[in-house]
CSV table of C-alpha atoms and ligand atoms in Angstrom, one decimal:
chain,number,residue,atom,x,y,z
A,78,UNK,CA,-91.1,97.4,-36.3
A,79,UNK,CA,-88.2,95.9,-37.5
A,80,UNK,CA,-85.8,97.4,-35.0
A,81,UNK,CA,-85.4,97.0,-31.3
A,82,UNK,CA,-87.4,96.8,-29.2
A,83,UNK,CA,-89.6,94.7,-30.9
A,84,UNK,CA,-86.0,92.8,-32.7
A,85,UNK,CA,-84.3,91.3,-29.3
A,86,UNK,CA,-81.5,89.3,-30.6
A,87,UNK,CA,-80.9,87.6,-27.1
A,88,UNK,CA,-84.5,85.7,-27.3
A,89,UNK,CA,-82.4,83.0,-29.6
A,90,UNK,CA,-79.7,82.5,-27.1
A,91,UNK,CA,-81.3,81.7,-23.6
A,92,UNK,CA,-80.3,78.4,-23.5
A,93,UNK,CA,-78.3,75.4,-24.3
A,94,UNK,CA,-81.2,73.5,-25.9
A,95,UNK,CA,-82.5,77.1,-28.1
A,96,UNK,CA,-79.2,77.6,-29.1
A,97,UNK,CA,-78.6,74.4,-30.2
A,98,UNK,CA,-81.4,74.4,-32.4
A,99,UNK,CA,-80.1,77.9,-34.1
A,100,UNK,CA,-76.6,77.0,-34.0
A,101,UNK,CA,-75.3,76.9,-38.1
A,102,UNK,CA,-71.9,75.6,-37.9
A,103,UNK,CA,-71.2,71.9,-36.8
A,104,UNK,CA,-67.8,69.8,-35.8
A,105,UNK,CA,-68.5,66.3,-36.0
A,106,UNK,CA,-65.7,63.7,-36.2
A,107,UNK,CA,-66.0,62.0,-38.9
A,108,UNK,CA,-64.7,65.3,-40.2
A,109,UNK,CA,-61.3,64.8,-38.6
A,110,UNK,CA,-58.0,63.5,-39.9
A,111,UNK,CA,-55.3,62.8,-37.6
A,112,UNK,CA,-51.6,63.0,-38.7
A,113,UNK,CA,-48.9,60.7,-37.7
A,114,UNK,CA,-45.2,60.5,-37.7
A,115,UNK,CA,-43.8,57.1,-38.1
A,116,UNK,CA,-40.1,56.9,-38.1
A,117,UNK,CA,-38.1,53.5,-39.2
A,118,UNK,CA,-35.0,53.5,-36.9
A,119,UNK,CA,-37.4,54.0,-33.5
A,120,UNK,CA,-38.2,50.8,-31.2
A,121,UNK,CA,-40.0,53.3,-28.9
A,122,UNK,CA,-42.7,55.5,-29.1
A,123,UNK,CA,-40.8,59.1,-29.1
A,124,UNK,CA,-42.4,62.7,-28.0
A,125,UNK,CA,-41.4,65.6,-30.5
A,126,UNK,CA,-40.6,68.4,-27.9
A,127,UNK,CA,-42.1,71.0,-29.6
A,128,UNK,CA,-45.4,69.2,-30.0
A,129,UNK,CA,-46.8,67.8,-26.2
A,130,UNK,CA,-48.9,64.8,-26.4
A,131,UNK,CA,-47.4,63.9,-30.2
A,132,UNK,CA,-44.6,61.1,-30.6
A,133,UNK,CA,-42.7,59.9,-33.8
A,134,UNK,CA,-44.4,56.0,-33.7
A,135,UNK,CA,-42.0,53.1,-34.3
A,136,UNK,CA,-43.3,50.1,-37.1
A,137,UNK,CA,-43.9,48.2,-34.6
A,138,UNK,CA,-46.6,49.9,-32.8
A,139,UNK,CA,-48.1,52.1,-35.7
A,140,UNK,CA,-51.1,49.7,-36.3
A,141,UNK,CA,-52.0,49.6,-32.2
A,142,UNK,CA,-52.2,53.6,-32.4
A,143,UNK,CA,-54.4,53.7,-35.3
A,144,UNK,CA,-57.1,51.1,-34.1
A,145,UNK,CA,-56.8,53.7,-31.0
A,146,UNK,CA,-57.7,56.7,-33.1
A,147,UNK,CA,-60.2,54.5,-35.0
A,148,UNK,CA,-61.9,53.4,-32.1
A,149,UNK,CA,-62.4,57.0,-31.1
A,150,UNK,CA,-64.5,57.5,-34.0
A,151,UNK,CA,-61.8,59.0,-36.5
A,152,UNK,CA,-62.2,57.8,-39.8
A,153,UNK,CA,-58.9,58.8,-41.8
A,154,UNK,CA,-55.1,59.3,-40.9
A,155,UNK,CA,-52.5,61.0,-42.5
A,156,UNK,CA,-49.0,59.5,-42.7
A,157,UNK,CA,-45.5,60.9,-42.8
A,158,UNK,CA,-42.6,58.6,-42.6
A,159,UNK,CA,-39.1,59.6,-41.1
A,160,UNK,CA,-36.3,57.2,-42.7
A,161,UNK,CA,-32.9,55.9,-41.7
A,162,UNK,CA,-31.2,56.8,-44.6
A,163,UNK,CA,-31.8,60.1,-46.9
A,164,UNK,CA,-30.1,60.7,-50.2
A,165,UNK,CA,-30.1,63.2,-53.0
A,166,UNK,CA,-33.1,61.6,-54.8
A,167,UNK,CA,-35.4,60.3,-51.9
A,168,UNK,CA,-35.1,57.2,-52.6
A,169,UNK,CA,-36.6,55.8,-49.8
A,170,UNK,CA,-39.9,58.3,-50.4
A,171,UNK,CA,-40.7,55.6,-53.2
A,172,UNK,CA,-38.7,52.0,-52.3
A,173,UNK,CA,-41.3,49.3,-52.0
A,174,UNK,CA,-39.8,48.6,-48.5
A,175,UNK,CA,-39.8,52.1,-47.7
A,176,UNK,CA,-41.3,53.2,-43.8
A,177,UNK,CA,-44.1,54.6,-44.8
A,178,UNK,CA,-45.1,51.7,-47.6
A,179,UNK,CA,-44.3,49.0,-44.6
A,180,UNK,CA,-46.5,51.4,-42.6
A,181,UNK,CA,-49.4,51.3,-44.7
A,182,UNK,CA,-49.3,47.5,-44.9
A,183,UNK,CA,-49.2,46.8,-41.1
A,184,UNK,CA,-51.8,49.2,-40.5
A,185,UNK,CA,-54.0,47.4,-43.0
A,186,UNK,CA,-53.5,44.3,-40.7
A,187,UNK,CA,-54.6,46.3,-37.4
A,188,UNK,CA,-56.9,48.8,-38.6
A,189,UNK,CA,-58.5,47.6,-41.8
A,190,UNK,CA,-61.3,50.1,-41.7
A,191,UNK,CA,-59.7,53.4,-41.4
A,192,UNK,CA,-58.5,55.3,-44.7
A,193,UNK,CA,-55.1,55.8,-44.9
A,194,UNK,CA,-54.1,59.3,-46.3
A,195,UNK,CA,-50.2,59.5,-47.3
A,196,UNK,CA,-48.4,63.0,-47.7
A,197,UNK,CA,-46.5,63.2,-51.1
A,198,UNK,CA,-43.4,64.8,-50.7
A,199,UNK,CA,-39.7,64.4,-51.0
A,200,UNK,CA,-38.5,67.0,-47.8
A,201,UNK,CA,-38.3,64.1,-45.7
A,202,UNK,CA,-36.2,62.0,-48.0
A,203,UNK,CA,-33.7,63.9,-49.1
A,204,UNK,CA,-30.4,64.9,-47.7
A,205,UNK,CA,-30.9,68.6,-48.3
A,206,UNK,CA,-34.5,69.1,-46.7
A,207,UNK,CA,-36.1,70.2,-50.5
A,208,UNK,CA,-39.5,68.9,-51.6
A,209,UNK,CA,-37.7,67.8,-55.0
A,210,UNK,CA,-34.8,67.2,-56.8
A,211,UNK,CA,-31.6,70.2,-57.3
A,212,UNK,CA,-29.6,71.6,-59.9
A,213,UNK,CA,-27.4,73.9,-59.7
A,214,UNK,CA,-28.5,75.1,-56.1
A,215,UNK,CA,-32.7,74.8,-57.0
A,216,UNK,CA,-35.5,72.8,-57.0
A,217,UNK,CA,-36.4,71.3,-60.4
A,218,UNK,CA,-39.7,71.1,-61.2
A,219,UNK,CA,-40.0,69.1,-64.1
A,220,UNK,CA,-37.9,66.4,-62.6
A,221,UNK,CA,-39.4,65.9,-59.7
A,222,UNK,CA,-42.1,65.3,-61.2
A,223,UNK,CA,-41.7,61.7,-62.0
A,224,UNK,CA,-40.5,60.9,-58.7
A,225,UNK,CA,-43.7,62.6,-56.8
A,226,UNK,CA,-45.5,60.0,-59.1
A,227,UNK,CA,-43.5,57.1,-58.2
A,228,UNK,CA,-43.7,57.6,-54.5
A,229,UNK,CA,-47.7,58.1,-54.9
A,230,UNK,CA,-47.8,55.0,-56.7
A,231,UNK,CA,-45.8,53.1,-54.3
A,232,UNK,CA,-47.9,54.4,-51.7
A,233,UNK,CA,-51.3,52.9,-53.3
A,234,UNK,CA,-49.5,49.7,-54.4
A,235,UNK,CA,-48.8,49.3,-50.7
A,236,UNK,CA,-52.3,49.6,-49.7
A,237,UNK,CA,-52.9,53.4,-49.4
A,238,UNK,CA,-56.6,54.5,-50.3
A,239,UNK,CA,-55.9,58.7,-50.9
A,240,UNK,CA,-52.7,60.1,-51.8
A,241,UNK,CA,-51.6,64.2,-50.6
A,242,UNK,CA,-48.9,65.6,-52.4
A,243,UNK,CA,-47.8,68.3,-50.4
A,244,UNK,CA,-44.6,69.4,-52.6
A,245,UNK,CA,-46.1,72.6,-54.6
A,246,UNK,CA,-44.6,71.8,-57.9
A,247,UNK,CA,-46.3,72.7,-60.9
A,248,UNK,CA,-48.2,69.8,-62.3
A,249,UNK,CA,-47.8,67.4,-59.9
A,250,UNK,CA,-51.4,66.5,-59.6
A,251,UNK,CA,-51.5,65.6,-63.3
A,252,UNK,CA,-48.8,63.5,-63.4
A,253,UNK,CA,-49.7,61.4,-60.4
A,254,UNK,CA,-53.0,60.8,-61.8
A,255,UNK,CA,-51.6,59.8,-64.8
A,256,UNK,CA,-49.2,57.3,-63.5
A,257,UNK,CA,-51.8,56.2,-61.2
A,258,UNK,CA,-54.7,55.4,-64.5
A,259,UNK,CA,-51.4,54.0,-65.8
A,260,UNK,CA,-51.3,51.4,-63.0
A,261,UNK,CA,-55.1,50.6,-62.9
A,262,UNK,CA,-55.5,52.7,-59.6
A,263,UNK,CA,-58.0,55.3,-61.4
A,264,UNK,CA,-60.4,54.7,-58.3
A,265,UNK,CA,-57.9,56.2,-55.6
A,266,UNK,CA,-58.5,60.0,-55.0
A,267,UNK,CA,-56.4,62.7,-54.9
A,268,UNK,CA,-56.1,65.4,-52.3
A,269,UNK,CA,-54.0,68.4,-53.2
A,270,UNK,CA,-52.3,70.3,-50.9
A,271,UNK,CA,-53.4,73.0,-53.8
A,272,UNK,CA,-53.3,76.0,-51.8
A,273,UNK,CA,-50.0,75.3,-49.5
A,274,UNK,CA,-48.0,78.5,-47.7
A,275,UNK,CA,-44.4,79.1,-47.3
A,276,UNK,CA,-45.0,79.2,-43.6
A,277,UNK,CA,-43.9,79.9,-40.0
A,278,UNK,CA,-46.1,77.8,-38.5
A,279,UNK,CA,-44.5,74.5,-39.9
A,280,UNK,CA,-41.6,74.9,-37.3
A,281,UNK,CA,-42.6,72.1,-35.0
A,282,UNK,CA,-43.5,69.9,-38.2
A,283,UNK,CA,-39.5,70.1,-39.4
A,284,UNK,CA,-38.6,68.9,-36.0
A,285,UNK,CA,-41.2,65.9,-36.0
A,286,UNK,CA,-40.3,64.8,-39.7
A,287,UNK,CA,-36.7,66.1,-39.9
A,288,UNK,CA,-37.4,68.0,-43.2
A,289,UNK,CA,-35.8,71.6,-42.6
A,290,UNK,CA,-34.1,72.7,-45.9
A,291,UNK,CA,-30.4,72.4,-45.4
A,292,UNK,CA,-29.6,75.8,-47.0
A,293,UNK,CA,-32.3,78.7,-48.4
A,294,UNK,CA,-36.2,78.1,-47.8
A,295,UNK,CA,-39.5,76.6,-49.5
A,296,UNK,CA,-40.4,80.2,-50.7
A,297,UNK,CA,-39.5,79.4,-54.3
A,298,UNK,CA,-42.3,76.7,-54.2
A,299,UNK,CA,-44.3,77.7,-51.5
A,300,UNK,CA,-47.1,80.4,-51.6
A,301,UNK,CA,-46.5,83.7,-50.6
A,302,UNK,CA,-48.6,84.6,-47.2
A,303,UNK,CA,-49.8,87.5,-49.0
A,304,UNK,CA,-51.3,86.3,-52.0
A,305,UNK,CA,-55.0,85.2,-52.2
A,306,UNK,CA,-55.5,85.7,-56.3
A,307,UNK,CA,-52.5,83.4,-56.7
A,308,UNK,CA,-54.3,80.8,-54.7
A,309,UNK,CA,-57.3,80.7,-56.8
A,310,UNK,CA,-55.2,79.9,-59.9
A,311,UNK,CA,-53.2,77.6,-57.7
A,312,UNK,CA,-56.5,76.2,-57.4
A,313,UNK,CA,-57.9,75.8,-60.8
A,314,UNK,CA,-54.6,74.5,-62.2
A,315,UNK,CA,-55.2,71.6,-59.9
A,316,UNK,CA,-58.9,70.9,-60.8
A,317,UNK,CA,-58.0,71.0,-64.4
A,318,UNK,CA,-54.6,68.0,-63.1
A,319,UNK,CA,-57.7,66.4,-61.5
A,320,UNK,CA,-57.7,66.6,-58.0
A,321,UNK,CA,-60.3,65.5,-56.1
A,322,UNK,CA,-60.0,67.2,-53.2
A,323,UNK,CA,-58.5,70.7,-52.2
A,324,UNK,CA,-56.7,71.6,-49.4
A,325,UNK,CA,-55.7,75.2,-47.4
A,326,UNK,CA,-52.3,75.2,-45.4
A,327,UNK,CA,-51.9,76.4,-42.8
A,328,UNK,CA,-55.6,77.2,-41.7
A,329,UNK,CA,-55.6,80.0,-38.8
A,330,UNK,CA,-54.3,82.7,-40.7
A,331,UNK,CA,-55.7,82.2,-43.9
A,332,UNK,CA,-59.3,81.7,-43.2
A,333,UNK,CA,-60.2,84.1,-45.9
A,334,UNK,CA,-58.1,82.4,-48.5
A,335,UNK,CA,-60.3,78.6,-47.0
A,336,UNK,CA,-63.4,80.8,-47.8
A,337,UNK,CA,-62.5,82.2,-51.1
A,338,UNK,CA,-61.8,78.3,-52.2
A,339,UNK,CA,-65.1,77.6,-50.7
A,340,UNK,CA,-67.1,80.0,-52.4
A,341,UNK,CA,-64.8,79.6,-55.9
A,342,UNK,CA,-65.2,75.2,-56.6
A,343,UNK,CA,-67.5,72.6,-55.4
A,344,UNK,CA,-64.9,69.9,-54.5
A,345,UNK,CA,-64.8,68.9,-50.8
A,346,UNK,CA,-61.7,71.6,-49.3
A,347,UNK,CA,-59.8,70.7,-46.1
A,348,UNK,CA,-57.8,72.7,-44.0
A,349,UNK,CA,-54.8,72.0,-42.2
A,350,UNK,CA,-54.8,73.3,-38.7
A,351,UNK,CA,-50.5,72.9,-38.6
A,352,UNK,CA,-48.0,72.1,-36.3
A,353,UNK,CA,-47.1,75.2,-35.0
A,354,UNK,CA,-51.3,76.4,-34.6
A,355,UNK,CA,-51.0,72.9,-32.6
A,356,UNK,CA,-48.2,74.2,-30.4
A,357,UNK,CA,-49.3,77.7,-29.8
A,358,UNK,CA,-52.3,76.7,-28.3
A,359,UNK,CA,-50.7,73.3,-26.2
A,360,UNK,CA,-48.3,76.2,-24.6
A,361,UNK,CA,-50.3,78.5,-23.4
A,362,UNK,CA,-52.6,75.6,-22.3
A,363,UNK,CA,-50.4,74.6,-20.3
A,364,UNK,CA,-49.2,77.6,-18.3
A,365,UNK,CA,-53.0,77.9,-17.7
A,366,UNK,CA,-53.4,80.9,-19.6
A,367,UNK,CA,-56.2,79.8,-22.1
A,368,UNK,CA,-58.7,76.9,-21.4
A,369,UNK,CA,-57.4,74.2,-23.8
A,370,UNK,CA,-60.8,72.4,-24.8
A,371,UNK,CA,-63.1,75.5,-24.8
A,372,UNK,CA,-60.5,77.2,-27.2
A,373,UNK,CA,-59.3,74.0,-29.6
A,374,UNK,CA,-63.5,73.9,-30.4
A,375,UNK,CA,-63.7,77.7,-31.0
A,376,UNK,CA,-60.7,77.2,-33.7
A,377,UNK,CA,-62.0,74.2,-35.4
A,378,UNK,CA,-65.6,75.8,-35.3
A,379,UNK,CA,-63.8,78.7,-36.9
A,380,UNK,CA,-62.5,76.5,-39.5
A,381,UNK,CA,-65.6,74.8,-40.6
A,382,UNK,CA,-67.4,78.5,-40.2
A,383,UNK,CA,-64.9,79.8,-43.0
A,384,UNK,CA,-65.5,76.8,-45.4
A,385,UNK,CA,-63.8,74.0,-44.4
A,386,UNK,CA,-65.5,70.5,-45.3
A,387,UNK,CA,-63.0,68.3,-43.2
A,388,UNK,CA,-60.1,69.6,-40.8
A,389,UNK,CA,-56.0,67.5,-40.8
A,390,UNK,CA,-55.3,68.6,-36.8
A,391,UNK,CA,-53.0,67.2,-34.3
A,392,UNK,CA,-55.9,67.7,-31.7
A,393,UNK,CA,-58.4,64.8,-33.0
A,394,UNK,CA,-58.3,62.2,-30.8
A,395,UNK,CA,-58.9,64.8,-28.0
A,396,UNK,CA,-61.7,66.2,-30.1
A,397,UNK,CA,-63.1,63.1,-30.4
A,398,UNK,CA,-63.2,62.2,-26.5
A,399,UNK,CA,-64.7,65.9,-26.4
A,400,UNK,CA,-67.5,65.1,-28.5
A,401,UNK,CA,-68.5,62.2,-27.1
A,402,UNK,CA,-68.9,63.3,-23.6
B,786,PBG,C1,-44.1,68.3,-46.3
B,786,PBG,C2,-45.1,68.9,-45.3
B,786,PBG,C3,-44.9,69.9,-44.4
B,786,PBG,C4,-46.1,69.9,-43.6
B,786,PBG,C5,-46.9,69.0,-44.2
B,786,PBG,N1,-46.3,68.4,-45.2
B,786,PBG,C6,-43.7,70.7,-44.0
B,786,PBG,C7,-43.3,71.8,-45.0
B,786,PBG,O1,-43.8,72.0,-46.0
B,786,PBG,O2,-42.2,72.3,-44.6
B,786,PBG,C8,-46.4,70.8,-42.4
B,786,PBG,C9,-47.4,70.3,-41.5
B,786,PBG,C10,-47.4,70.9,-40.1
B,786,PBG,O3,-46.7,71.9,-39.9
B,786,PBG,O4,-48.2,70.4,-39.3
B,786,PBG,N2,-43.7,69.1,-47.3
């Protein structure tokens, strides 16, 4: 009885309405968060070649594009600031006047309502392109440390509601949270970039933010593509810092690695769908080789599918429209 004929898998999927009613996995947009470049010296908004439809915002107009994105429905963004000036240190990752802490403040003004999610992380900042500070030719992780705190705290003090350190070194999570109880700010939530990949797919990225390392790679901090066990230690070493939130990066290749995190803690995980995932599919888009809209859902279905509570992607304003219609 239990095999065909009688078992016709087809009877659930005659129809729109029928499989609606079965369908299991569900993209809404109040799962989306939209990343944005905002870079001090610009007076003009200015498209990053390698990423169509995606500009580097100036100050000025950073508050306008969020109430956009808001109005569409999105409920968080996540910031990455491009400075004039980069030093050793990063100074400008944690000045009060920094561009992302002078971002945060004007977007308060024009979009009140929408979280504000900052990216932790010194590449940006410093003159050589490394996620923290160097001795003798590599990153130190102790001393960073201090300064990945500072530049979270700065970030809440200006107004931010989650911070995202995105640096990889060991026990960063801890000591943010720690400077941040410090401060009074034990209400604002961390989201780890706890399971972050020393990547190919970041390429457009370091041409949006200006962060490519000026000599060697991230692979001393960054995972290794190949390891999935590593990630599930990266992962409880964060929950025991205190991270309320877990994040997966890149997401297309590493689906299995989003589910193992699903399946192995019960704090919200989100995936980032990166830069160069982003530009992959806008390329062959336009060449009219895939159908954009038809395959950009089929990803971020895929992402939810394999775990993913909430989705960082470039496409979420045009995800948004797509819903709605
Ligand atoms: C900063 C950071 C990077 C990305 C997010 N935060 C670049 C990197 O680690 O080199 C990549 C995001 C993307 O590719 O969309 N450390």
């Amino acid at each position: 009885m239990n095999t065909f004929p009688h078992v016709r898998l087809r009877r659930l999927r005659q129809n729109e309405k029928i499989r609606g009613m079965v369908r299991e996995t569900h993209l809404r947009v109040d799962q989306l968060i939209y990343p944005l470049f905002i870079a001090e010296g610009l007076t003009e908004p200015s498209e990053i070649s390698s990423m169509p439809g995606i500009m580097q915002w100036p100050l000025d107009q950073i508050g306008g594009e969020v109430k956009r994105v808001a109005d569409l429905g999105i409920p968080a963004v996540l910031l990455f600031g491009i400075p004039n000036e980069k030093d050793e240190v990063g100074s400008q990752a944690y000045s009060e006047h920094g561009v992302i802490q002078e971002a945060i403040r004007r977007i308060k003004v024009e979009s009140p309502e929408t979280l504000i999610i900052t990216d932790v992380c010194l590449c940006e900042y410093t003159s050589h392109g490394h996620c923290g500070v160097i001795h003798n030719g590599t990153v130190q992780n102790d001393e960073s440390l201090n300064l990945l705190a500072q530049m979270a705290l700065s970030h809440v003090e200006a107004g931010a509601d989650i911070v995202a350190p995105s640096d990889m070194m060991d026990g960063r999570v801890g000591a943010i949270r720690l400077l941040l109880d410090e401060h009074g700010f034990n209400q604002t939530p961390i989201m780890s970039y706890s399971v972050k990949y020393a990547s190919g797919f970041y390429g457009p990225f370091r041409e949006a933010a200006g962060s490519t390392p000026q000599f060697g790679d991230r692979r001393a901090y960054q995972m290794d593509p190949a390891n999935v066990r590593e990630a599930l230690r990266e992962l409880e070493q964060d929950l025991s810092e205190g991270a309320d939130m877990v994040m997966v990066k890149p997401a297309l290749s590493y689906l299995d690695v989003i589910r193992q995190v699903r399946d192995n803690c019960d704090l919200p995980v989100i995936a980032y769908n990166v830069s160069g995932e982003y530009s992959m599919v806008k390329a062959a888009a336009q060449n009219g080789w895939i159908d954009e809209q038809r395959v950009v859902m089929e990803i971020l279905t895929g992402i939810r599918r394999a775990g993913a509570d909430m989705i960082i992607t470039y496409f979420a304003p045009e995800v948004a429209q797509w819903l709605r219609s």
